[in-house]
């Protein structure tokens, strides 16, 4: 299980008596759920606080596994914790790190150039107004650093044309793009799939 989270997949699999699960998650906030699963299943469960791109490094003695699960994207464990800055409903710092990161959302917004921010929003968020948003971010951070989620949300609102779609929050695509970039989700997935093939049984 490459994305343990709160252990939904793992615990369902372990409910069948002859199964064993090796689980990974980069997020240290999973610890509570890891301990619950370890207590219940003991010798049939192993956990590693690693990125799933490292799956081939944690499988010992050239063991091959029957199947591998990637449950991609942000987890409810992450988005519901408003102190971590994943949600535009947060009143906290613009963090967005899933764990084992090199940068945060705060560092991205305050240090990257307008062209780079524009590319991130356009390519990873499919944000049609990426140029207007990135330009406004640069203008505002010259006055003072953009530290918290509400500050960025307000910048996005001011950048958008007044008739933006009301079906989704105007910050949705920007937050998606920043989160994907901060956590290198595309790179991680490519590496994860490549390295998963090294530990999967033939026909697995």
Short mmCIF file of C-alpha atoms in Angstrom, two decimals:
data_model
loop_
_atom_site.label_atom_id
_atom_site.label_comp_id
_atom_site.label_asym_id
_atom_site.label_seq_id
_atom_site.Cartn_x
_atom_site.Cartn_y
_atom_site.Cartn_z
CA UNK A 1 0.00 0.00 0.00
CA UNK A 2 1.95 3.00 -1.30
CA UNK A 3 -0.35 5.62 0.26
CA UNK A 4 -1.28 4.35 3.72
CA UNK A 5 -3.09 7.49 4.95
CA UNK A 6 -5.50 6.43 7.69
CA UNK A 7 -5.13 2.77 6.70
CA UNK A 8 -8.38 2.06 4.88
CA UNK A 9 -6.97 -0.16 2.12
CA UNK A 10 -4.40 -1.84 4.37
CA UNK A 11 -6.88 -2.77 7.10
CA UNK A 12 -9.37 -4.16 4.59
CA UNK A 13 -6.68 -6.36 3.04
CA UNK A 14 -5.42 -7.52 6.45
CA UNK A 15 -8.96 -8.52 7.44
CA UNK A 16 -8.28 -11.61 5.29
CA UNK A 17 -6.15 -13.91 7.51
CA UNK A 18 -3.44 -15.06 5.08
CA UNK A 19 -2.45 -11.61 3.83
CA UNK A 20 0.56 -9.45 4.61
CA UNK A 21 0.92 -5.74 3.84
CA UNK A 22 3.94 -3.50 3.45
CA UNK A 23 2.76 0.11 3.63
CA UNK A 24 4.41 3.44 2.90
CA UNK A 25 3.44 7.04 3.48
CA UNK A 26 5.54 10.20 3.38
CA UNK A 27 3.21 11.88 5.90
CA UNK A 28 4.25 11.68 9.57
CA UNK A 29 0.65 12.47 10.57
CA UNK A 30 -0.26 8.87 9.70
CA UNK A 31 1.55 7.65 12.84
CA UNK A 32 -1.62 7.33 14.95
CA UNK A 33 -3.23 5.02 12.37
CA UNK A 34 -0.01 3.07 11.82
CA UNK A 35 0.20 2.26 15.55
CA UNK A 36 -3.44 1.11 15.58
CA UNK A 37 -2.81 -1.24 12.64
CA UNK A 38 0.45 -2.56 14.13
CA UNK A 39 -1.31 -3.35 17.40
CA UNK A 40 -4.06 -5.24 15.60
CA UNK A 41 -2.05 -7.15 12.99
CA UNK A 42 1.51 -7.25 14.41
CA UNK A 43 3.60 -9.64 12.26
CA UNK A 44 1.52 -9.22 9.10
CA UNK A 45 2.08 -5.47 8.76
CA UNK A 46 5.17 -3.34 8.13
CA UNK A 47 5.24 0.43 7.70
CA UNK A 48 7.84 2.83 6.29
CA UNK A 49 7.72 6.63 6.50
CA UNK A 50 9.02 6.97 2.93
CA UNK A 51 7.97 8.40 -0.41
CA UNK A 52 6.54 5.74 -2.69
CA UNK A 53 9.24 6.49 -5.26
CA UNK A 54 11.51 4.52 -2.87
CA UNK A 55 9.36 1.38 -2.89
CA UNK A 56 12.17 -0.73 -4.38
CA UNK A 57 14.50 0.21 -1.51
CA UNK A 58 12.27 -1.04 1.31
CA UNK A 59 11.36 -4.48 -0.05
CA UNK A 60 13.92 -6.78 1.61
CA UNK A 61 15.63 -9.96 0.37
CA UNK A 62 14.44 -9.56 -3.23
CA UNK A 63 10.86 -10.38 -2.18
CA UNK A 64 8.26 -9.91 -4.91
CA UNK A 65 4.72 -8.79 -4.04
CA UNK A 66 1.36 -9.83 -5.51
CA UNK A 67 -0.11 -6.38 -5.96
CA UNK A 68 0.59 -2.70 -5.34
CA UNK A 69 -1.92 0.07 -4.62
CA UNK A 70 -1.47 3.78 -5.31
CA UNK A 71 -4.40 5.86 -4.01
CA UNK A 72 -3.32 9.17 -5.53
CA UNK A 73 -3.94 12.81 -4.63
CA UNK A 74 -4.53 14.57 -1.37
CA UNK A 75 -6.03 12.58 1.52
CA UNK A 76 -8.83 13.64 3.86
CA UNK A 77 -6.24 13.34 6.64
CA UNK A 78 -4.34 16.20 5.00
CA UNK A 79 -7.09 18.48 3.73
CA UNK A 80 -9.17 18.35 6.92
CA UNK A 81 -6.20 19.48 9.03
CA UNK A 82 -6.56 23.22 8.42
CA UNK A 83 -3.21 23.96 10.08
CA UNK A 84 -1.37 22.51 7.09
CA UNK A 85 -2.54 24.96 4.45
CA UNK A 86 -3.86 22.49 1.87
CA UNK A 87 -7.36 23.92 1.91
CA UNK A 88 -8.33 27.44 0.86
CA UNK A 89 -10.62 27.33 3.92
CA UNK A 90 -7.54 27.32 6.16
CA UNK A 91 -6.68 30.32 8.32
CA UNK A 92 -3.14 29.07 8.86
CA UNK A 93 0.24 29.23 7.12
CA UNK A 94 0.65 28.41 3.44
CA UNK A 95 2.53 25.15 4.04
CA UNK A 96 1.10 22.42 1.73
CA UNK A 97 3.82 19.85 2.49
CA UNK A 98 2.77 16.20 2.59
CA UNK A 99 6.08 15.27 4.21
CA UNK A 100 9.74 14.76 3.25
CA UNK A 101 9.73 17.97 1.17
CA UNK A 102 12.41 20.37 0.03
CA UNK A 103 10.13 23.44 -0.18
CA UNK A 104 6.78 24.68 1.16
CA UNK A 105 3.96 26.57 -0.51
CA UNK A 106 5.06 29.68 1.36
CA UNK A 107 8.59 29.47 -0.09
CA UNK A 108 7.27 28.86 -3.61
CA UNK A 109 4.94 31.88 -3.58
CA UNK A 110 7.53 34.23 -2.10
CA UNK A 111 10.68 33.18 -3.96
CA UNK A 112 9.82 31.93 -7.44
CA UNK A 113 9.63 34.28 -10.41
CA UNK A 114 6.39 35.37 -12.09
CA UNK A 115 7.03 33.27 -15.20
CA UNK A 116 7.66 30.11 -13.18
CA UNK A 117 4.58 30.64 -11.00
CA UNK A 118 2.53 31.25 -14.15
CA UNK A 119 3.79 27.98 -15.67
CA UNK A 120 3.01 26.03 -12.48
CA UNK A 121 -0.57 27.35 -12.32
CA UNK A 122 -1.17 26.88 -16.03
CA UNK A 123 0.32 23.39 -16.42
CA UNK A 124 -0.51 21.75 -13.09
CA UNK A 125 -3.78 23.54 -12.32
CA UNK A 126 -5.07 24.28 -15.82
CA UNK A 127 -5.76 27.77 -14.49
CA UNK A 128 -6.86 29.98 -17.40
CA UNK A 129 -6.03 33.17 -15.52
CA UNK A 130 -2.58 32.03 -14.39
CA UNK A 131 -0.85 35.12 -15.78
CA UNK A 132 -3.09 37.56 -13.90
CA UNK A 133 -2.71 35.60 -10.65
CA UNK A 134 1.08 35.25 -10.89
CA UNK A 135 1.44 38.94 -11.70
CA UNK A 136 -0.69 39.90 -8.70
CA UNK A 137 1.31 37.59 -6.42
CA UNK A 138 4.54 39.37 -7.37
CA UNK A 139 2.94 42.79 -6.81
CA UNK A 140 1.65 41.86 -3.36
CA UNK A 141 4.78 40.14 -2.09
CA UNK A 142 6.81 43.28 -2.87
CA UNK A 143 4.76 45.01 -0.17
CA UNK A 144 5.13 42.15 2.36
CA UNK A 145 5.68 38.37 2.31
CA UNK A 146 2.57 36.26 1.65
CA UNK A 147 2.50 33.99 4.70
CA UNK A 148 -1.01 32.69 5.27
CA UNK A 149 -3.74 31.04 3.22
CA UNK A 150 -6.31 33.89 3.50
CA UNK A 151 -3.78 36.32 1.99
CA UNK A 152 -3.31 34.15 -1.11
CA UNK A 153 -7.06 33.50 -1.41
CA UNK A 154 -7.68 37.26 -1.44
CA UNK A 155 -4.98 37.80 -4.09
CA UNK A 156 -6.57 35.15 -6.31
CA UNK A 157 -10.03 36.72 -5.92
CA UNK A 158 -8.67 40.14 -6.87
CA UNK A 159 -6.88 38.65 -9.88
CA UNK A 160 -9.91 36.88 -11.29
CA UNK A 161 -12.38 38.43 -13.66
CA UNK A 162 -15.57 39.21 -11.80
CA UNK A 163 -17.59 36.58 -13.67
CA UNK A 164 -15.61 33.53 -12.56
CA UNK A 165 -17.38 30.20 -12.31
CA UNK A 166 -19.46 29.94 -9.16
CA UNK A 167 -19.49 26.14 -9.19
CA UNK A 168 -16.03 25.92 -7.68
CA UNK A 169 -14.05 28.21 -5.41
CA UNK A 170 -11.84 30.56 -7.50
CA UNK A 171 -8.79 29.35 -5.55
CA UNK A 172 -9.28 25.65 -6.35
CA UNK A 173 -7.04 25.33 -9.41
CA UNK A 174 -4.25 27.49 -7.97
CA UNK A 175 -4.15 25.48 -4.74
CA UNK A 176 -4.12 22.22 -6.70
CA UNK A 177 -1.19 23.40 -8.81
CA UNK A 178 0.86 24.64 -5.86
CA UNK A 179 0.25 21.41 -3.91
CA UNK A 180 1.28 19.21 -6.86
CA UNK A 181 4.47 21.22 -7.39
CA UNK A 182 5.46 21.48 -3.71
CA UNK A 183 5.12 17.71 -3.29
CA UNK A 184 6.57 16.82 -6.73
CA UNK A 185 3.54 14.58 -7.23
CA UNK A 186 4.06 13.95 -10.96
CA UNK A 187 7.75 13.07 -10.56
CA UNK A 188 6.96 10.88 -7.56
CA UNK A 189 4.29 9.00 -9.50
CA UNK A 190 6.55 8.32 -12.49
CA UNK A 191 9.39 7.08 -10.25
CA UNK A 192 6.92 5.14 -8.10
CA UNK A 193 5.44 3.24 -11.04
CA UNK A 194 8.88 2.49 -12.51
CA UNK A 195 10.24 1.21 -9.18
CA UNK A 196 7.02 -0.69 -8.40
CA UNK A 197 7.62 -2.88 -11.45
CA UNK A 198 10.92 -3.97 -9.88
CA UNK A 199 9.19 -5.55 -6.87
CA UNK A 200 6.00 -6.88 -8.49
CA UNK A 201 5.62 -10.58 -9.25
CA UNK A 202 5.16 -11.57 -12.91
CA UNK A 203 1.45 -11.24 -13.58
CA UNK A 204 0.99 -9.18 -10.40
#
